Short mmCIF file of C-alpha atoms in Angstrom, two decimals:
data_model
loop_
_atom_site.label_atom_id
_atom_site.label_comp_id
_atom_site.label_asym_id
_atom_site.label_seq_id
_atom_site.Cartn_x
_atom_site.Cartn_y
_atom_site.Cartn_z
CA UNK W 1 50.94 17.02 -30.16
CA UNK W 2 49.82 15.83 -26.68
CA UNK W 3 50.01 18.17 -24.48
CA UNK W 4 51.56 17.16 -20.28
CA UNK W 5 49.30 16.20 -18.14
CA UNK W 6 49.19 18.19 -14.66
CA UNK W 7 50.61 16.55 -11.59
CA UNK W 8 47.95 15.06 -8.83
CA UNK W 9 49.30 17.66 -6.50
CA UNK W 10 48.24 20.05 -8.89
CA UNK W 11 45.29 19.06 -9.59
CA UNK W 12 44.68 18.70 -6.07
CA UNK W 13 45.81 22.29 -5.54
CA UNK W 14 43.11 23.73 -8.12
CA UNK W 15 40.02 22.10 -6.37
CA UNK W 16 40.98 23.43 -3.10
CA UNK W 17 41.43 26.94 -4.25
CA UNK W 18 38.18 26.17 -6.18
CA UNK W 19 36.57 25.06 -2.98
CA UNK W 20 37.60 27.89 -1.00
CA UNK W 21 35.35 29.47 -3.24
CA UNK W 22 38.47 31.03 -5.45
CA UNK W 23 37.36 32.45 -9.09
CA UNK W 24 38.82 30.41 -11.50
CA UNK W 25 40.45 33.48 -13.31
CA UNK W 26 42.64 33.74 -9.75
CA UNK W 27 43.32 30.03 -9.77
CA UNK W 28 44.55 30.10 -13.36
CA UNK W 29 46.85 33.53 -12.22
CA UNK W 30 48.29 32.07 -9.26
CA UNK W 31 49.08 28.95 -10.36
CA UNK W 32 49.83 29.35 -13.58
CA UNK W 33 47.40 27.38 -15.43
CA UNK W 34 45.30 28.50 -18.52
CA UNK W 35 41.73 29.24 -17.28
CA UNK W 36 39.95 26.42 -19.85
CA UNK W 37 42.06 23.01 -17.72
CA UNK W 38 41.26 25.16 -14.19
CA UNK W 39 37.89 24.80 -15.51
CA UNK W 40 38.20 21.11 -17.37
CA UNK W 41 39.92 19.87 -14.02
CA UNK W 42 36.86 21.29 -12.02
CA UNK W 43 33.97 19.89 -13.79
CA UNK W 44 35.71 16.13 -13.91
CA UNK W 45 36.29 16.96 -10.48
CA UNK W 46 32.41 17.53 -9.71
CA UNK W 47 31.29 14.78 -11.98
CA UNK W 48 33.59 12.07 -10.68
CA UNK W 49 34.37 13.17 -7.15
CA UNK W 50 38.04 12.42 -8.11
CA UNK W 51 41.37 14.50 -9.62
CA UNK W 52 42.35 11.82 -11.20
CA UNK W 53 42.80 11.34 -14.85
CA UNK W 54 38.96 9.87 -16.44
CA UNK W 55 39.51 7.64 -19.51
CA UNK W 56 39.79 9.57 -23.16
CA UNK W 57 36.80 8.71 -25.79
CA UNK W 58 40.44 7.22 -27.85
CA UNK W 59 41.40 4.94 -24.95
CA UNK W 60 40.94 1.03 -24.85
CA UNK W 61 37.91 0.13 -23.91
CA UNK W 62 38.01 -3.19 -21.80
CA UNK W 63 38.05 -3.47 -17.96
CA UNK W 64 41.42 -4.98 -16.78
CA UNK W 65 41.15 -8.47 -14.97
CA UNK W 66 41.87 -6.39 -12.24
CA UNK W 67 39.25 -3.88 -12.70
CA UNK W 68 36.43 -6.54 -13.39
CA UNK W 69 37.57 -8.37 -10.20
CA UNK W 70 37.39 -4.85 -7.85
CA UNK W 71 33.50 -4.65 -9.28
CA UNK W 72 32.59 -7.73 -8.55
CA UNK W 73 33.70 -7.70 -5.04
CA UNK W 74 32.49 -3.97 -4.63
CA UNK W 75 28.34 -5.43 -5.56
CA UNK W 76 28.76 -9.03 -3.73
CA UNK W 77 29.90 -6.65 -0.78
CA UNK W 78 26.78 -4.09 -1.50
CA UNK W 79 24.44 -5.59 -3.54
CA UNK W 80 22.38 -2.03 -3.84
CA UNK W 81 25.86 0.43 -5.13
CA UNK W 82 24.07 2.10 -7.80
CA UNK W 83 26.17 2.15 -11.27
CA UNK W 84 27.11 6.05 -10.80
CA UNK W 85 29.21 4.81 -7.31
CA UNK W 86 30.76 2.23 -9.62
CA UNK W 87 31.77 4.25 -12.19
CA UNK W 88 33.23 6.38 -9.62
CA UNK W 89 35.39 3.73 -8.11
CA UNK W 90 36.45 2.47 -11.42
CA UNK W 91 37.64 5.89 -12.32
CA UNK W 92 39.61 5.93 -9.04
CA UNK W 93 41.53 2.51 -10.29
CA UNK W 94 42.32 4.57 -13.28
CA UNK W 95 39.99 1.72 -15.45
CA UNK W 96 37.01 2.81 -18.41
CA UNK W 97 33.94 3.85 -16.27
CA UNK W 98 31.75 3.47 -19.21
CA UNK W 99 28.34 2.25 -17.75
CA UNK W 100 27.98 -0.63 -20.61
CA UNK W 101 31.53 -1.76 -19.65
CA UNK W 102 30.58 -2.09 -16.10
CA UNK W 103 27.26 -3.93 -16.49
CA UNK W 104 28.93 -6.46 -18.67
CA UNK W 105 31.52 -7.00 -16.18
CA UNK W 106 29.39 -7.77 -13.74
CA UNK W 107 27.48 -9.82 -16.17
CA UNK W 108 30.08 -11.87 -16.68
CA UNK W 109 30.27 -13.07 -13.09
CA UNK W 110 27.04 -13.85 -13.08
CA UNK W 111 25.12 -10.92 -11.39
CA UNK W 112 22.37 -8.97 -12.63
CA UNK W 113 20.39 -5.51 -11.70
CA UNK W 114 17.30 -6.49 -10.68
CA UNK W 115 14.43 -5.02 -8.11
CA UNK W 116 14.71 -5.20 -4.76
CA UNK W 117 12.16 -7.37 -3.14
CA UNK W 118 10.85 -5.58 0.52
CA UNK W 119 11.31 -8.07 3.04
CA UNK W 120 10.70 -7.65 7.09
CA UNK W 121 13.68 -6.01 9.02
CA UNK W 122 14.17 -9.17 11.08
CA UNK W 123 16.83 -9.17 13.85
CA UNK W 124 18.07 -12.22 16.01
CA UNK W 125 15.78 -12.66 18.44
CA UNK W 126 13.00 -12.50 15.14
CA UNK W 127 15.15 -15.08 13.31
CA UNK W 128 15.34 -17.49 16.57
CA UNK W 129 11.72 -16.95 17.10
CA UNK W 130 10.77 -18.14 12.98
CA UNK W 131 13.00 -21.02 13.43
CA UNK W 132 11.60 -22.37 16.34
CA UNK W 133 7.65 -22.31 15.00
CA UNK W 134 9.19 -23.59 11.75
CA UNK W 135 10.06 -26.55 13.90
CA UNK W 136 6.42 -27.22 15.51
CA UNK W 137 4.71 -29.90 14.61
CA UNK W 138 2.64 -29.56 11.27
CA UNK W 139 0.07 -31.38 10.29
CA UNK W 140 -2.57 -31.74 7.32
CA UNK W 141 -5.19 -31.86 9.26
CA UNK W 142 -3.97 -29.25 11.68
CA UNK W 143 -3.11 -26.86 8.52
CA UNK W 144 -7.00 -27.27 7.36
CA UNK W 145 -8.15 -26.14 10.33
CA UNK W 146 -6.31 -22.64 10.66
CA UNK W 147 -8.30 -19.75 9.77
CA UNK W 148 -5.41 -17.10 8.47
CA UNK W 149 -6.39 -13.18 8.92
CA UNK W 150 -4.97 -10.14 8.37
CA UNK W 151 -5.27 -6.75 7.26
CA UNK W 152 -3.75 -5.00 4.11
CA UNK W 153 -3.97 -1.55 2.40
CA UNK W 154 -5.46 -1.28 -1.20
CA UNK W 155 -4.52 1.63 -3.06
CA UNK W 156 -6.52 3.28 -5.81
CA UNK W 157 -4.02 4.21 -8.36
CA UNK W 158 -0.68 4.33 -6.21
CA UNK W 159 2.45 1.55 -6.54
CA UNK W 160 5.43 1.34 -4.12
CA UNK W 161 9.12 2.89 -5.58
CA UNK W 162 11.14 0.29 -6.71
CA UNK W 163 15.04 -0.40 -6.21
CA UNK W 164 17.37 -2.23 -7.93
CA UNK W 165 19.72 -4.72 -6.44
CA UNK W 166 22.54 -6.72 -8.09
CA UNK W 167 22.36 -10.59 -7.45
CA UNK W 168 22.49 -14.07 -8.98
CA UNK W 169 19.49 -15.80 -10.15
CA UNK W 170 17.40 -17.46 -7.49
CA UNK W 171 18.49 -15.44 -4.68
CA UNK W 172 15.95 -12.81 -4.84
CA UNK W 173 14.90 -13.34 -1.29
CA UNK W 174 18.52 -13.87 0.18
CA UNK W 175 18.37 -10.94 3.13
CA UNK W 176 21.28 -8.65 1.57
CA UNK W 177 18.97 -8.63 -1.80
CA UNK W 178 15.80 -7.37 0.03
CA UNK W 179 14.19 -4.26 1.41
CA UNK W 180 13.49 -4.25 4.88
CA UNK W 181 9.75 -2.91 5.63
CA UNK W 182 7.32 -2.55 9.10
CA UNK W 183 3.66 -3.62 8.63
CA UNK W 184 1.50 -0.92 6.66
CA UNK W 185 3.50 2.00 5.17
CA UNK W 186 -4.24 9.05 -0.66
CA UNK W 187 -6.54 7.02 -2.71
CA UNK W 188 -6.58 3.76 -0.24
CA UNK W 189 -8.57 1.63 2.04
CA UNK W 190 -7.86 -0.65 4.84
CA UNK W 191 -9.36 -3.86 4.93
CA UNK W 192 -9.45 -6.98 7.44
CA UNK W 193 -10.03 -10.49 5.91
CA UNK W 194 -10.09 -14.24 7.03
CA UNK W 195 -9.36 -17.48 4.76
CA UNK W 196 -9.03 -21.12 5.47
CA UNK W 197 -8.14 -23.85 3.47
CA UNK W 198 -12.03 -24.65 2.75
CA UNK W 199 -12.65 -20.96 1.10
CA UNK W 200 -12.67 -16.80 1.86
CA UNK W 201 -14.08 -15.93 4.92
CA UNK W 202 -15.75 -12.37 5.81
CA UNK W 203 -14.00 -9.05 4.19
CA UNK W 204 -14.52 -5.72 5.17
CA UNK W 205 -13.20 -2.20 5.30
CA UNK W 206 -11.58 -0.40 8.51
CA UNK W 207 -12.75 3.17 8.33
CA UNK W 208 -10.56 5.78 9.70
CA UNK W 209 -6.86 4.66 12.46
CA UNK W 210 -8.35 1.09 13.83
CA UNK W 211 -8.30 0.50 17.45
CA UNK W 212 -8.31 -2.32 19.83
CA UNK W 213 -12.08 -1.66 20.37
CA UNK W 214 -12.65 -1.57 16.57
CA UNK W 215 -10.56 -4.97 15.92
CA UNK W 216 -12.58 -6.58 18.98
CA UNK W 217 -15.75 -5.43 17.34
CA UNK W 218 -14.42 -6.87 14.23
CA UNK W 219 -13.67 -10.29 15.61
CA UNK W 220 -17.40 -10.03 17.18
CA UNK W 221 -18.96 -9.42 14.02
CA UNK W 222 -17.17 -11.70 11.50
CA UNK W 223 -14.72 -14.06 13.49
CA UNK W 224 -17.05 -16.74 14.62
CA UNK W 225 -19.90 -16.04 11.54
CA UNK W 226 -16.21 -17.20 8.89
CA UNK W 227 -16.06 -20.06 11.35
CA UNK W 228 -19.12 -21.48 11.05
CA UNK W 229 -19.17 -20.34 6.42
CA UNK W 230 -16.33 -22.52 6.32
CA UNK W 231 -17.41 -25.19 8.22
CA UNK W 232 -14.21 -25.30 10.34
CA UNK W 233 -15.58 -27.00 13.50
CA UNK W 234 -15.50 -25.96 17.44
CA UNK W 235 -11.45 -26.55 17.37
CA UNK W 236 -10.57 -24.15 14.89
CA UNK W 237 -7.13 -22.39 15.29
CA UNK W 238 -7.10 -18.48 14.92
CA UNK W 239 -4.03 -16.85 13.07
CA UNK W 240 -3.42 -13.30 13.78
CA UNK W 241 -0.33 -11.29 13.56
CA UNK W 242 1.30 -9.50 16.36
CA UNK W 243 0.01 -6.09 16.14
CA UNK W 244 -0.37 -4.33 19.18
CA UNK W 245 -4.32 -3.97 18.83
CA UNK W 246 -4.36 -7.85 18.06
CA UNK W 247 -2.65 -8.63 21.42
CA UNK W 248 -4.58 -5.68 23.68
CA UNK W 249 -6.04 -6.52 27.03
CA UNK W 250 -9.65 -6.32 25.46
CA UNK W 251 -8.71 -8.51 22.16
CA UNK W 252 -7.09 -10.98 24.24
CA UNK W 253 -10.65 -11.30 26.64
CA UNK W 254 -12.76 -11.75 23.81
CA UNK W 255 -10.95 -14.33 22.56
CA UNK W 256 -10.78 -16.48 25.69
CA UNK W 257 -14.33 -15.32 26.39
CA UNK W 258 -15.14 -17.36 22.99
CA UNK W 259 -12.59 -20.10 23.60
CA UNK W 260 -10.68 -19.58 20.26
CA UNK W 261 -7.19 -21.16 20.20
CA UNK W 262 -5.11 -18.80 18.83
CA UNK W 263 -1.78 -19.59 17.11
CA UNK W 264 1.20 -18.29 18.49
CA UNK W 265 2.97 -16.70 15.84
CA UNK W 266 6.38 -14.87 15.55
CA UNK W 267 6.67 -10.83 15.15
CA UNK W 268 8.13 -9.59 11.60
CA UNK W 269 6.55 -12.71 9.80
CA UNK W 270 4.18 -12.11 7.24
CA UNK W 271 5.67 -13.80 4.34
CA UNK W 272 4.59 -17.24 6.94
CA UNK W 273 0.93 -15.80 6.19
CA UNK W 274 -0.61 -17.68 2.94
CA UNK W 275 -2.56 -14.56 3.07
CA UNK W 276 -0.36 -12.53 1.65
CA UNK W 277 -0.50 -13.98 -1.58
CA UNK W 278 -4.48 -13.84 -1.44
CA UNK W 279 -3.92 -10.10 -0.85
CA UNK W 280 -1.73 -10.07 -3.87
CA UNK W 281 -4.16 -12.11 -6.04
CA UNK W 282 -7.05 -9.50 -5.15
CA UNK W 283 -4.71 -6.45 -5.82
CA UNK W 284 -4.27 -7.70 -9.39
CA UNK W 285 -7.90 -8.45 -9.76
CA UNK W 286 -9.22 -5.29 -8.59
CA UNK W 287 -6.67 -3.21 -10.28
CA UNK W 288 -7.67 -5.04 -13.63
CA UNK W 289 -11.38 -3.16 -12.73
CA UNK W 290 -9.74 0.21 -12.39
CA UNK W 291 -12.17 1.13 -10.29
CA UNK W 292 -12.19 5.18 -9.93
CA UNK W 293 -12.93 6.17 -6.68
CA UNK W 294 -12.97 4.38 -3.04
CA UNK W 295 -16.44 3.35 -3.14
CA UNK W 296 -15.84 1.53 -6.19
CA UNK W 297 -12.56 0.28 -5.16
CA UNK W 298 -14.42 -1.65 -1.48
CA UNK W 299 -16.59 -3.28 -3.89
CA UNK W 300 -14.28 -4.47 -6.27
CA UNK W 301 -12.51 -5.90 -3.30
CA UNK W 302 -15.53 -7.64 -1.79
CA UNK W 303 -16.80 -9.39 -5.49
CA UNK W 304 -13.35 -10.09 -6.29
CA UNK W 305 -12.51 -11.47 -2.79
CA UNK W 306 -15.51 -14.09 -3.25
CA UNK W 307 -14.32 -15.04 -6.41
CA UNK W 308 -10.97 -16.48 -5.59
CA UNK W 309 -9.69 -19.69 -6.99
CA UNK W 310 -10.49 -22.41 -4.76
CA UNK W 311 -7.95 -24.21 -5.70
CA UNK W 312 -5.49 -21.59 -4.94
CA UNK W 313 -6.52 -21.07 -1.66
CA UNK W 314 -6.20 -24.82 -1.23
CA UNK W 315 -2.70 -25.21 -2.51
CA UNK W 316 -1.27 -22.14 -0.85
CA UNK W 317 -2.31 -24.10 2.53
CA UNK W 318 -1.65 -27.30 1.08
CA UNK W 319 2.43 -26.56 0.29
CA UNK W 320 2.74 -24.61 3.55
CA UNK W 321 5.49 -27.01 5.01
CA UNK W 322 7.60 -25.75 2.35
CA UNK W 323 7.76 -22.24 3.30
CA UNK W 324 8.30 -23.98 6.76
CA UNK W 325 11.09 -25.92 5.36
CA UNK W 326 12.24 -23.08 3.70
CA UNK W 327 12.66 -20.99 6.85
CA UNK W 328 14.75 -23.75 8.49
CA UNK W 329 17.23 -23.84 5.54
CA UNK W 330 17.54 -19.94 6.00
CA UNK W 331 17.56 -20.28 9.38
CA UNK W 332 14.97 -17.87 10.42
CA UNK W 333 15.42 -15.73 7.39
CA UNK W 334 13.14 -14.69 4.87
CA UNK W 335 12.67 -17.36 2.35
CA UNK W 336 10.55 -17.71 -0.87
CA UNK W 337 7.20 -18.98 -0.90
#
């Protein structure tokens, strides 16, 4: 025989006593409810966040049209709700909160979990700023003579947490799909490196929290020596990011002091740096060393560095008025490249 179910007020009544920090022998006295449903309507209480009635093990199975609608607007509104919040809210609507019910749902509309991809936070005045050197004039011969720099942080063993998002295929890089980072977050090393279209420039490592006076004495050193390797000519055009030692008073003199033409580029950019993907190239390649401590690891770096397809340094400067196009379609965005 089934037995009645307790009203919501009831129910309602027990978790306040219960949060009061009542005994649930006194709940079950005072309101006259045996001890073992105080207790069952406690623990689907802290499980569910909810007093509401969770579906039986007997019940039908199968989101409503309803129910499968309510998810799918609940992840194209937050594309990172985890699948605990969702079987939450579907409990709430009174529908199966079964975790294989939900993911086929959502399925269904096309949506799947997948990892987050970490993206820079950009704002407006970031977005404006993309869009507008996405518009500059861009040339072949202007690409090949850009010498792209940068630094980046190799870690012996360590990899980044990852987080799942919910989207369609192809949108990976859509903004509501991505992670929003800042430049450089033990077992690692820093390291500065240049690249043109024509090959690798000079790589080396940053010991200890780099300064303006280290990165001029970096450009001194290796700047002008990669200039003349690669055989990029008098009018060369420097790439550098934003970073605040990049764009110090005694960074910015040594530069005009040696006449380089620097590119003015936008803040929060790096996925516009081809460089990127040579740092993720040399990541893989050094990792495939394991190399076991972080002498090892700088001179993985510099014989793998060297040893970088040619042709993929070439291409990745060759296509780079796609990621230009790219940003224009996303209007400032992030976009894939």
């Amino acid at each position: 025989m089934k037995s009645k179910e307790l009203s919501v007020d009831l129910r309602d009544r027990i978790v306040s006593r219960h949060k009061s920090g009542e005994r649930y022998r006194n709940i079950s006295a005072a309101l006259k409810v045996p001890m073992s449903t105080v207790a069952s309507i406690i623990r689907k209480w802290k499980k569910f966040e909810t007093i509401r009635t969770t579906p039986r093990a007997g019940q039908p199975s199968k989101l409503s049209d309803r129910g499968r609608r309510a998810l799918v607007r609940e992840v194209t509104k937050n594309p990172m709700v985890t699948l605990s919040e969702l079987q939450r809210s579907s409990v709430e609507r009174g529908e199966p909160s079964r975790r294989t019910n939900i993911s086929a749902a959502i399925h269904q509309s096309g949506l799947y979990g997948r990892v987050a991809r970490r993206k820079p936070l950009l704002s407006k005045r970031h977005m404006a700023a993309r869009l507008e050197f996405a518009h500059l004039k861009d040339s072949k011969n202007m690409r090949n003579k850009i010498l792209w720099s940068d630094e980046t942080k190799i870690e012996l063993f360590g990899v980044n947490a990852r987080h799942h998002v919910w989207r369609k295929p192809g949108t990976a890089h859509h903004q509501v799909n991505t992670i929003p980072t800042v430049k450089h977050g033990g077992g690692s090393i820093m390291l500065w490196g240049c690249f043109s279209a024509a090959g690798t420039g000079r790589l080396l490592r940053i010991k200890g929290k780099m300064t303006a006076a280290m990165y001029r004495d970096i450009l001194d050193e290796n700047l002008l020596q990669s200039v003349l390797d690669l055989r990029l000519g008098r009018r060369f055009i420097f790439q550098q990011d934003n970073d605040p030692k990049h764009t110090a008073k005694i960074s910015k003199e040594w530069l005009q002091d040696n006449s380089v033409n620097v590119l003015e580029w936008p803040s929060q950019s790096p996925d516009l740096n081809p460089i990127e993907h040579l740092w993720r190239d040399l990541k893989m390649a050094v990792h495939r060393r394991f190399p076991s401590n972080l002498m090892e690891l700088e001179r993985c770096c510099k014989v793998e560095w060297v040893k970088l397809a040619k042709d993929r340094r070439a291409k990745l400067v060759a296509s780079y008025s796609k990621i230009l196009e790219a940003v224009i379609a996303a209007k400032g965005a992030s976009a894939k490249y």
